[in-house]
Short mmCIF file of C-alpha atoms in Angstrom, two decimals:
data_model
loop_
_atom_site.label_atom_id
_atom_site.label_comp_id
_atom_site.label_asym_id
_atom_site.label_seq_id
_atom_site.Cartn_x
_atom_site.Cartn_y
_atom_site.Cartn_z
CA UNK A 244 19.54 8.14 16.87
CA UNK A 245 19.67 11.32 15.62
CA UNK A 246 17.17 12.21 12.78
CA UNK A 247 17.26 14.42 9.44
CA UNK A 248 13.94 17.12 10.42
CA UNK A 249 12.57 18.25 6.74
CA UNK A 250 11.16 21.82 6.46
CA UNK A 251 7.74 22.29 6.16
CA UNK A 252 5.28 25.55 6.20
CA UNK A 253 2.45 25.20 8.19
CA UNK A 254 -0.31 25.99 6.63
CA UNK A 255 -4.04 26.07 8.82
CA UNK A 256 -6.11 23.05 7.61
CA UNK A 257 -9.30 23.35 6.69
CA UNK A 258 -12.34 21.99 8.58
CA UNK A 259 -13.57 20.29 5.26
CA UNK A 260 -9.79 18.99 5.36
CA UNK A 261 -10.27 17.46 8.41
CA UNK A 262 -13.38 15.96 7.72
CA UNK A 263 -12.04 13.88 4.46
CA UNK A 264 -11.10 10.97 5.81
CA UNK A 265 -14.62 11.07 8.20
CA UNK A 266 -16.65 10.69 5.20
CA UNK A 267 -14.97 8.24 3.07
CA UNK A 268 -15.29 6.26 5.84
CA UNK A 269 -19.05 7.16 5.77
CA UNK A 270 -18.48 6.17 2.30
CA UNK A 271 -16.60 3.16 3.06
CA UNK A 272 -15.71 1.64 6.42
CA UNK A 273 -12.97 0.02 5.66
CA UNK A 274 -11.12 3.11 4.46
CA UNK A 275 -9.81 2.87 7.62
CA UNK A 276 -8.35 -0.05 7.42
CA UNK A 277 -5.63 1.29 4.91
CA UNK A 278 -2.97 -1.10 3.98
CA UNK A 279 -5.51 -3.65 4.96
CA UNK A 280 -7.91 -2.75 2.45
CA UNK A 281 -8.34 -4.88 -0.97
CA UNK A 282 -7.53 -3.27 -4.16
CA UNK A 283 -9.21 -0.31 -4.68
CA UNK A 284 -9.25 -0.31 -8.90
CA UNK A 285 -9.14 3.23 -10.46
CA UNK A 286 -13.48 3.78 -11.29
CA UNK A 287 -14.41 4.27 -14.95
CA UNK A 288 -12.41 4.21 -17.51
CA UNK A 289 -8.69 4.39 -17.14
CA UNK A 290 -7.53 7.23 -20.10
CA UNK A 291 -4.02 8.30 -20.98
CA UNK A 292 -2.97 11.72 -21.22
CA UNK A 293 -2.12 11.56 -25.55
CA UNK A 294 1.60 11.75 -25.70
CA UNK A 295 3.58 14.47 -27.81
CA UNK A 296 3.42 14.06 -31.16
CA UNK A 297 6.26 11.23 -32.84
CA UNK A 298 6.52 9.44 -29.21
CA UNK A 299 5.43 5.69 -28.71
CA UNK A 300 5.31 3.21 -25.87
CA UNK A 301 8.55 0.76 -25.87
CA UNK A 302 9.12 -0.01 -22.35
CA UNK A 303 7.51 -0.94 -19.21
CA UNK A 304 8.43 -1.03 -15.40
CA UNK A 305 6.77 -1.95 -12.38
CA UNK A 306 6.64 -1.94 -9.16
CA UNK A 307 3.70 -4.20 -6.96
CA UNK A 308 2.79 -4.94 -3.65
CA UNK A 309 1.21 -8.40 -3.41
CA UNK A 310 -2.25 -8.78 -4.14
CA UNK A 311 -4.75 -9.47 -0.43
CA UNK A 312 -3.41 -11.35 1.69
CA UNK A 313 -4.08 -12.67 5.47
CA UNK A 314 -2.78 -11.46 8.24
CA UNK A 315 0.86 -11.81 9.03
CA UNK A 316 2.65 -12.13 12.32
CA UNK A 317 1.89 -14.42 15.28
CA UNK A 318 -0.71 -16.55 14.32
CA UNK A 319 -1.52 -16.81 18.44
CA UNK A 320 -2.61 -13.11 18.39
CA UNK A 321 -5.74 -13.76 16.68
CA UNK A 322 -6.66 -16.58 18.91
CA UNK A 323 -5.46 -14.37 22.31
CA UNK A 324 -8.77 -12.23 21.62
CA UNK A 325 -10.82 -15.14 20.84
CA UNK A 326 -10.00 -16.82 23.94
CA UNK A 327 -10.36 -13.87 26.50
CA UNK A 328 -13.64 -13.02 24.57
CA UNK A 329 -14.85 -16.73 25.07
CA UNK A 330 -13.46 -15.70 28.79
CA UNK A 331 -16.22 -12.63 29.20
CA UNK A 332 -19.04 -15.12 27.34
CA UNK A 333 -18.48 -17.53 30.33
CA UNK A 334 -18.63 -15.10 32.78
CA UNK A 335 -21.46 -13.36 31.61
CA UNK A 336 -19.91 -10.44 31.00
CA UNK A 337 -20.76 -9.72 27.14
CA UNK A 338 -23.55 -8.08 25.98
CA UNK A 339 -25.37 -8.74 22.35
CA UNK A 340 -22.88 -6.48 20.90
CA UNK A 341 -20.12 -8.06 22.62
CA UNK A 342 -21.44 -11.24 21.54
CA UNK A 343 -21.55 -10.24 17.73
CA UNK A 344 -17.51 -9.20 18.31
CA UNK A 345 -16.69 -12.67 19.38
CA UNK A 346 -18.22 -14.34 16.74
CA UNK A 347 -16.93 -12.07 14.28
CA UNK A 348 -13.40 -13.17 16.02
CA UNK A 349 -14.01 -16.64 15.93
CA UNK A 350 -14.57 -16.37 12.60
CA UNK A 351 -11.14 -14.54 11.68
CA UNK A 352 -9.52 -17.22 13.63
CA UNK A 353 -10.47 -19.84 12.22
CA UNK A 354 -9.90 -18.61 8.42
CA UNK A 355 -6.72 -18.13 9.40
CA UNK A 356 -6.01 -21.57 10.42
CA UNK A 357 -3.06 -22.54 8.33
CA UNK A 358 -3.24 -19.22 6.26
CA UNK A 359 -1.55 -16.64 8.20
CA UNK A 360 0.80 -14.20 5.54
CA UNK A 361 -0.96 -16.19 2.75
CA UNK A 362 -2.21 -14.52 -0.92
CA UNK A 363 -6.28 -14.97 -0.48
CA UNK A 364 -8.45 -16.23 -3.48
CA UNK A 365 -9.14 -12.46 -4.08
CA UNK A 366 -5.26 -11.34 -4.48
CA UNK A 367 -4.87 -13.64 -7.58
CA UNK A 368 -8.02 -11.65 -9.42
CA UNK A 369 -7.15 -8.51 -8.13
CA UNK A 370 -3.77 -9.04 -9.84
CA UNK A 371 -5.05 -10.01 -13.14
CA UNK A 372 -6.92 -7.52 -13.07
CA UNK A 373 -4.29 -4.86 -13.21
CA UNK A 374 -2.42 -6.90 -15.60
CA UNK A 375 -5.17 -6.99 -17.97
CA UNK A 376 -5.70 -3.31 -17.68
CA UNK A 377 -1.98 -2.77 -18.48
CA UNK A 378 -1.92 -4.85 -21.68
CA UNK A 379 -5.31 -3.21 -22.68
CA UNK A 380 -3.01 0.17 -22.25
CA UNK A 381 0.11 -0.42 -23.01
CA UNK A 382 0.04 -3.74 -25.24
CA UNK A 383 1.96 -2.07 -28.20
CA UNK A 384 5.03 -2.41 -25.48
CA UNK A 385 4.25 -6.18 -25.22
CA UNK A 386 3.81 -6.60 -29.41
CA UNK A 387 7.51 -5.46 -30.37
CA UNK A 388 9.19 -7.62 -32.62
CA UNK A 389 12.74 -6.72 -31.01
CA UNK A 390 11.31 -6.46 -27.35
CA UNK A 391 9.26 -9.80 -26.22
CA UNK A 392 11.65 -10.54 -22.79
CA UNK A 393 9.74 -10.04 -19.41
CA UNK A 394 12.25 -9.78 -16.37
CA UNK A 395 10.25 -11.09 -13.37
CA UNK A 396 11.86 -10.55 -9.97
CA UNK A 397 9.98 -11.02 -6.39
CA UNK A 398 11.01 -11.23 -3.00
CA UNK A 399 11.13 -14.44 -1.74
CA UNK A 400 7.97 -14.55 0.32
CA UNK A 401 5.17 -16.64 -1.36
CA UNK A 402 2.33 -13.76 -1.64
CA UNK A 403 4.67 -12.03 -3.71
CA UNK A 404 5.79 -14.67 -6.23
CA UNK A 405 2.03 -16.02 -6.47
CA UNK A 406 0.84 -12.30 -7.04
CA UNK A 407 3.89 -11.65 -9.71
CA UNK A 408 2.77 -15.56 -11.30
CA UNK A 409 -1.05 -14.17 -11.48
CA UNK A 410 0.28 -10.66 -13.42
CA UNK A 411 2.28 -12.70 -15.75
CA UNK A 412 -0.04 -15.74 -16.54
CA UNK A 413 -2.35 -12.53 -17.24
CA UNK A 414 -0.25 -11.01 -19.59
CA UNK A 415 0.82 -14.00 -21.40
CA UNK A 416 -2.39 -14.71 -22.25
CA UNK A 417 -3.39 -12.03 -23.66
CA UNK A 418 0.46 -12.05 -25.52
CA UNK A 419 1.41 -15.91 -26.03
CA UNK A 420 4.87 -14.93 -27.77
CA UNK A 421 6.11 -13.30 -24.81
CA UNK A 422 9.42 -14.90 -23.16
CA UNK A 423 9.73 -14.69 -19.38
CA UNK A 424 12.82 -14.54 -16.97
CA UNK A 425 11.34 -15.27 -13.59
CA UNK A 426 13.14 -15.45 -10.31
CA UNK A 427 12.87 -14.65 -6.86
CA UNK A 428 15.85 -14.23 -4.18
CA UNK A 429 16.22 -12.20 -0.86
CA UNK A 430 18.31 -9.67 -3.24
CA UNK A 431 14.90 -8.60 -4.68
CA UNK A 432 13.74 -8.00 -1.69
CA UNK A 433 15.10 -4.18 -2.00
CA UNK A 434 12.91 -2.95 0.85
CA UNK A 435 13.97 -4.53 3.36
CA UNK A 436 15.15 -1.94 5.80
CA UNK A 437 17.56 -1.52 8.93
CA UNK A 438 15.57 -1.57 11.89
CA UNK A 439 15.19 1.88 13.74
CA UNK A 440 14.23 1.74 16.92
CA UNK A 441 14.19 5.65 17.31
CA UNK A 442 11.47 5.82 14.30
CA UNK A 443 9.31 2.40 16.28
CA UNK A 444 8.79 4.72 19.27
CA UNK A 445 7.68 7.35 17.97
CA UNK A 446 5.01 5.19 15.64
CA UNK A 447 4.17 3.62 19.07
CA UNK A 448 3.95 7.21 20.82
CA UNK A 449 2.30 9.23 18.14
CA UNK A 450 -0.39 6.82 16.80
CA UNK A 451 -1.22 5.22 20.37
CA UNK A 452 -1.92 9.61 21.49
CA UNK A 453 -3.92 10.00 18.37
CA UNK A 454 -6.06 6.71 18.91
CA UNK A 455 -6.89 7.40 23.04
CA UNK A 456 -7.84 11.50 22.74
CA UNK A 457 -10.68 10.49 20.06
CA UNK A 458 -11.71 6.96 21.78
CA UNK A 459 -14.43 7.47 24.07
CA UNK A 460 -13.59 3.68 25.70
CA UNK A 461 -16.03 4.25 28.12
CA UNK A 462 -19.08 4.54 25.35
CA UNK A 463 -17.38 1.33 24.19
CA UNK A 464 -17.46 -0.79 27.08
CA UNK A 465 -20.56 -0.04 27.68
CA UNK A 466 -22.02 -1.34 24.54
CA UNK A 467 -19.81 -4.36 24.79
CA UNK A 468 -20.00 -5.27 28.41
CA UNK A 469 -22.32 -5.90 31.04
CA UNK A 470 -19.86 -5.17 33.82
CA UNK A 471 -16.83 -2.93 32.65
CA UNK A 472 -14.37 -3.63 35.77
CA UNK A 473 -14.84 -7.12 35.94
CA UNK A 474 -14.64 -7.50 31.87
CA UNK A 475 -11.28 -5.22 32.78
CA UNK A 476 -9.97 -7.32 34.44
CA UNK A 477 -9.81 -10.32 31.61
CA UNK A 478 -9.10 -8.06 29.24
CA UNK A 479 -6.78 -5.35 30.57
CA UNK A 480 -6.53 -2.09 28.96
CA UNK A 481 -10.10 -1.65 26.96
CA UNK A 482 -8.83 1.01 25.00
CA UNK A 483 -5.97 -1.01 23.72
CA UNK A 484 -7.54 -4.07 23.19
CA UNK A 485 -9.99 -2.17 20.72
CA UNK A 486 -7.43 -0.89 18.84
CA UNK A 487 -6.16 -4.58 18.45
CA UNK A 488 -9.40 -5.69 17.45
CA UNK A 489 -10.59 -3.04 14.97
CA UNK A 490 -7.22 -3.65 13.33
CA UNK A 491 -7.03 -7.75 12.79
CA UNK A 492 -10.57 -7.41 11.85
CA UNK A 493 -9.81 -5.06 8.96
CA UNK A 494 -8.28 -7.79 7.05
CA UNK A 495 -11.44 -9.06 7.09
CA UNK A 496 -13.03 -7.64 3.45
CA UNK A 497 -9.71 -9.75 1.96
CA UNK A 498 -10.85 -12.98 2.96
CA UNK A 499 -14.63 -12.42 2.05
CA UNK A 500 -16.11 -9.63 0.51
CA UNK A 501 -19.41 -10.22 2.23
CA UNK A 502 -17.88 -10.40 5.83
CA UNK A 503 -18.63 -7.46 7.63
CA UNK A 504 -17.44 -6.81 11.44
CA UNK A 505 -17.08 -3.29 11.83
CA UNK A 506 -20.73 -3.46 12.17
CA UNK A 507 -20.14 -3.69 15.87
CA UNK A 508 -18.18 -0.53 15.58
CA UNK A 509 -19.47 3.00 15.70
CA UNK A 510 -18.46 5.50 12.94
CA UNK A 511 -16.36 7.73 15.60
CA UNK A 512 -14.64 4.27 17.31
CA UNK A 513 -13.46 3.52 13.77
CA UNK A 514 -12.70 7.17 12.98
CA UNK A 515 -10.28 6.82 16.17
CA UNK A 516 -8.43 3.94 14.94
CA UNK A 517 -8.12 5.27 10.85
CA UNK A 518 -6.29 8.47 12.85
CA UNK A 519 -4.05 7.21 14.91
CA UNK A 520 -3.60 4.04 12.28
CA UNK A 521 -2.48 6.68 9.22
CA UNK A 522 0.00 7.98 11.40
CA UNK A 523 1.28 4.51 12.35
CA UNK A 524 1.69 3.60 8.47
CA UNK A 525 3.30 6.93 7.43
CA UNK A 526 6.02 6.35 9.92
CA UNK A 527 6.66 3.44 8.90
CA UNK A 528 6.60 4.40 5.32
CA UNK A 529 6.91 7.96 4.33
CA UNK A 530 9.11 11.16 5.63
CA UNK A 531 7.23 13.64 8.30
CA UNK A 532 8.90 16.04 10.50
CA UNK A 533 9.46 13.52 13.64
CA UNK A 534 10.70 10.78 11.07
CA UNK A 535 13.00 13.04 9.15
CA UNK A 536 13.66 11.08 5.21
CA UNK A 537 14.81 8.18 7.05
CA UNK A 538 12.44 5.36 4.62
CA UNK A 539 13.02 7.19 1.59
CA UNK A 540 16.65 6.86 1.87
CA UNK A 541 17.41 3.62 3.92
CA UNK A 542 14.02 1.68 1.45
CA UNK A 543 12.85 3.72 -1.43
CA UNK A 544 16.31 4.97 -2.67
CA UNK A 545 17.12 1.29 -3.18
CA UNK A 546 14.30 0.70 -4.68
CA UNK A 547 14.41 3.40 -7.41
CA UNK A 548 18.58 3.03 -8.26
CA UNK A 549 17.51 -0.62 -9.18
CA UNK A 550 14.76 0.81 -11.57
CA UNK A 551 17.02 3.41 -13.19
CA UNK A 552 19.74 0.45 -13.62
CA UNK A 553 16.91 -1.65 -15.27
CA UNK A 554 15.63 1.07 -17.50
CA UNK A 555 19.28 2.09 -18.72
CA UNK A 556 19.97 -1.59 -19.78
CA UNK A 557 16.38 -1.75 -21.46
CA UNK A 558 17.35 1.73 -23.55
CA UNK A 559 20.56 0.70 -24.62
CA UNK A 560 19.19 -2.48 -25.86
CA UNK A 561 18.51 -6.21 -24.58
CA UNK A 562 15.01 -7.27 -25.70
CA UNK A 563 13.69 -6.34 -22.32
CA UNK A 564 10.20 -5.01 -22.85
CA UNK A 565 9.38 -4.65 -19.33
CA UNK A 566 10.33 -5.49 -15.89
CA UNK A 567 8.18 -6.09 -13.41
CA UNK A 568 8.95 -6.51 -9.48
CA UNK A 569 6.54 -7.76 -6.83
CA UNK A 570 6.98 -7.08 -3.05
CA UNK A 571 5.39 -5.05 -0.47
CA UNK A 572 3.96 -2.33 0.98
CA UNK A 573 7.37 -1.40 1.96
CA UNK A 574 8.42 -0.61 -1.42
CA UNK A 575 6.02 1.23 -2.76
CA UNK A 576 5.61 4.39 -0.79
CA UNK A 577 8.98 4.69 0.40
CA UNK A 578 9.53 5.19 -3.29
CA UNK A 579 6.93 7.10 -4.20
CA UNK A 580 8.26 9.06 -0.85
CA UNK A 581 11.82 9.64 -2.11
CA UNK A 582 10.56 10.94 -5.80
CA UNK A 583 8.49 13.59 -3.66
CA UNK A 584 5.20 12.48 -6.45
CA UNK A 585 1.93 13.96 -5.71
CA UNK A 586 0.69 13.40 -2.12
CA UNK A 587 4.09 12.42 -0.94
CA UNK A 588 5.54 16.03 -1.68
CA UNK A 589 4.27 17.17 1.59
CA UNK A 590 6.39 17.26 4.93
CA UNK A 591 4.25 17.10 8.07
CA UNK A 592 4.14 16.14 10.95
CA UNK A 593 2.25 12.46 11.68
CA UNK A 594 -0.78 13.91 13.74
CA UNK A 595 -1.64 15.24 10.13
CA UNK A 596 -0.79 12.58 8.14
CA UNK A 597 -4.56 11.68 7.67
CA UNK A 598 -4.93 14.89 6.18
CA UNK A 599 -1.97 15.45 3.94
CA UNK A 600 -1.53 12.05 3.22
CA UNK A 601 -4.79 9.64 3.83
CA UNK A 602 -3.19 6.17 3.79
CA UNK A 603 -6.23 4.94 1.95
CA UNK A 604 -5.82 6.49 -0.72
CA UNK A 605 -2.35 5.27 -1.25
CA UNK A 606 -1.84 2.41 -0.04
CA UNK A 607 -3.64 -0.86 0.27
CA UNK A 608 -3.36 -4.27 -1.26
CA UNK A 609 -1.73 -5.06 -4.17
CA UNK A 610 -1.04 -0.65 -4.34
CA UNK A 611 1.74 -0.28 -7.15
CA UNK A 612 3.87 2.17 -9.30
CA UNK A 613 5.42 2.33 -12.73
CA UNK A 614 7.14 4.04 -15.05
CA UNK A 615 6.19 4.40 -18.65
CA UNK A 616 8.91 5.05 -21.49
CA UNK A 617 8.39 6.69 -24.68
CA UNK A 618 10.48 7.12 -27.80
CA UNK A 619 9.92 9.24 -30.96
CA UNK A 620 12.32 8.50 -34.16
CA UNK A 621 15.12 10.73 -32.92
CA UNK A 622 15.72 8.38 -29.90
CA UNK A 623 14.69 10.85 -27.96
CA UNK A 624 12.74 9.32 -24.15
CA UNK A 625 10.25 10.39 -22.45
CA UNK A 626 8.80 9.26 -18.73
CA UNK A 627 5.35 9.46 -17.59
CA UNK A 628 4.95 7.75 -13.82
CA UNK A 629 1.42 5.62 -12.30
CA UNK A 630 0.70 5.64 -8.88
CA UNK A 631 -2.24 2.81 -8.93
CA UNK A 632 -2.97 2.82 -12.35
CA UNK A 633 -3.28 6.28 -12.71
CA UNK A 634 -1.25 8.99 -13.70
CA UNK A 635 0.85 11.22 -11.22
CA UNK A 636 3.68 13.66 -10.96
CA UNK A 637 6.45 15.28 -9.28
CA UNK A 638 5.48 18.68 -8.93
CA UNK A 639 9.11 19.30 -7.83
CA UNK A 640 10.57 18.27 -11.70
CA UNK A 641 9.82 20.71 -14.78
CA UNK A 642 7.32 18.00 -17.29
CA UNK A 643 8.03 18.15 -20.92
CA UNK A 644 4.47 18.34 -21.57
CA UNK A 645 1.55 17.26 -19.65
CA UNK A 646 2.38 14.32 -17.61
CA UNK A 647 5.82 13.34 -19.56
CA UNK A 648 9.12 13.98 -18.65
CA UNK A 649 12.65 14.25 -20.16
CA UNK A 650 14.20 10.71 -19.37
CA UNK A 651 17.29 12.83 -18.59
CA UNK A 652 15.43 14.81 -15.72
CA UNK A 653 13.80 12.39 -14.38
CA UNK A 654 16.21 10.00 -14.03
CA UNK A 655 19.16 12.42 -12.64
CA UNK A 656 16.32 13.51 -9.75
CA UNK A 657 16.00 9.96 -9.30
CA UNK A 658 19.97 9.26 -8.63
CA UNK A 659 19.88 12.95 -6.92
#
């Protein structure tokens, strides 16, 4: 298939560049697990940039990925590792290190007995938690005498109607008087893109190249294994079947905050697998210059027309305070990649994408978006957009002030 290439100006990265994502992974291990990772929330306290003078909150919408979750996919991959692990412990073959990795995949395994794609215990707070962060913000929206209608849509997978149940049992707590429309249908599923097989390869390619030239699998087996041919030939490719590991495992910190198995991991085995994983996720989900804008356009454009429709009904008039829609990970920065927002507004290629656009800071569980509107007595509207609670922009669109925007500009570089 043939691909759209964006332009892009090289520009020579920085050493200290390079060495971001190294040390929040120093800070924080599991930085590399990206969209593994649990909620990150925003630290201190969230402020809002004071609007201009006359304009007030009215209207709310939002965008979520479901809140932690277990793994998805083949529930037998999990247990494939576990049993050609318990395959090296009866030979002989493991050492204490290798020994710790079992266990540690044992363990996975069997929390993920009967759970696999499930919300955890942790995805329902985490999602209160943002809800109760967005009344504390915003609750003028949700106190309007004309406006007390929520419009609740999900996809029609469980983790995200649970997460989207948690956000709104939240809210209506806090504001008893509000009236909810909930529903959940594949037609709210508006990510759900046309497979590419063109775009799978070169995820394959790219982040498989980036993982083996910073591996050192021979380090590795030698801290894991007593005998590396032998344990080679149970387990096949070592380098691969580390990259397999380090990445089930990362889902780990969903299930229990205390679990901790990338202890068995060195800092630049880890370091490998955030590299080559970033570039995996951002062609899955963003535009680079071997991808072309092929997610914003086939996901995110879907995405944001549905928003604009939603917002256009809510401005001419029918009650709707806010609208909130709960998905995935799909969603989210294929949208964020079509507006061109801060961090997305970058076109490189994927062996940079930990450095222009560090999954981990964009995207993990229960990552979101939204768009604020504002109204001053003239009718006039205003737009300010959240990436994860906080406030972001599109450097490409002129602001009115700060970070607000024109309704009107906004929304025709939305449907542009």
């Amino acid at each position: 298939m043939k691909f759209l290439y964006c332009l892009f100006i090289l520009i020579p990265v920085s050493l200290s560049a390079q060495n971001e994502m190294l040390e929040a992974i120093r800070q924080d291990k599991y930085a590399a697990a990206g969209n593994h990772h649990t909620y990150i929330v925003p630290e201190g306290k969230i402020s809002d940039t004071k609007p201009p003078k006359g304009y007030k909150p009215f209207y709310f919408s939002y965008y979520g990925r479901h809140g932690s979750r277990y793994m998805i996919g083949d529930p037998d991959f999990i247990s494939s590792f576990c049993d050609k692990f318990n395959a090296l412990h009866d030979s002989g073959l493991l050492t204490d290190e290798g020994e710790k990795l079992r266990a540690w995949l044992e363990w996975l395994d069997k929390m993920h007995d009967g759970n696999m794609g499930l919300l955890t215990p942790g995805g329902f707070q985490e999602e209160k938690g943002i809800a109760q962060r967005c009344y504390g913000r915003y609750r003028r929206i949700f106190r309007q005498k004309d406006r007390r209608n929520v419009r609740f849509r999900s996809s029609p997978i469980l983790r995200s109607m649970l997460t989207g149940t948690s956000f709104s049992m939240e809210l209506q707590k806090h504001e008893p008087r509000l009236n909810f429309d909930m529903y959940a249908a594949e037609r709210y599923y508006y990510t759900r893109w046309d497979p590419n097989p063109g775009v799978d390869r070169i995820k394959q390619r790219v982040g498989d190249s980036l993982f083996r030239e910073r591996f050192d699998s021979v380090a590795f087996a030698g801290r894991m294994f007593t005998d590396t041919e032998k344990s080679r030939e149970i387990l096949g490719d070592i380098s691969g079947t580390a990259y397999d590991v380090i990445h089930i495992l990362g889902i780990s910190k969903c299930i229990s905050d205390s679990a901790d198995p990338y202890e068995v991991f060195s800092e630049e085995e880890i370091f490998a697998y955030a590299v080559g994983q970033n570039a995996r996720t951002a062609s899955s989900f963003i535009h680079s210059t071997e991808t072309g804008f092929y997610r914003d356009t086939n996901a995110g454009s879907h995405l944001i027309k549905a928003i604009v429709n939603k917002a256009d009904e809510a401005i001419a008039g029918n009650g709707i305070c806010a609208d909130l829609v709960f998905g995935h990970d799909s969603g989210v920065a294929p949208a964020l990649s079509f507006l061109h927002t801060e961090g997305y507004d970058s076109c490189t290629p994927l062996s940079e994408s930990y450095i222009s656009w560090p999954a981990y800071k964009h995207i993990y569980m229960g990552c979101n978006f939204a768009f604020v509107f504002y109204r001053n007595r003239k009718g006039d509207i205003l737009v300010k957009i959240l990436e994860n609670e906080k406030e972001t922009a599109i450097p490409a669109v002129p602001a009115f002030e700060g970070p607000y925007y024109r309704w009107s500009d906004l929304r025709d570089w939305c449907l542009r």
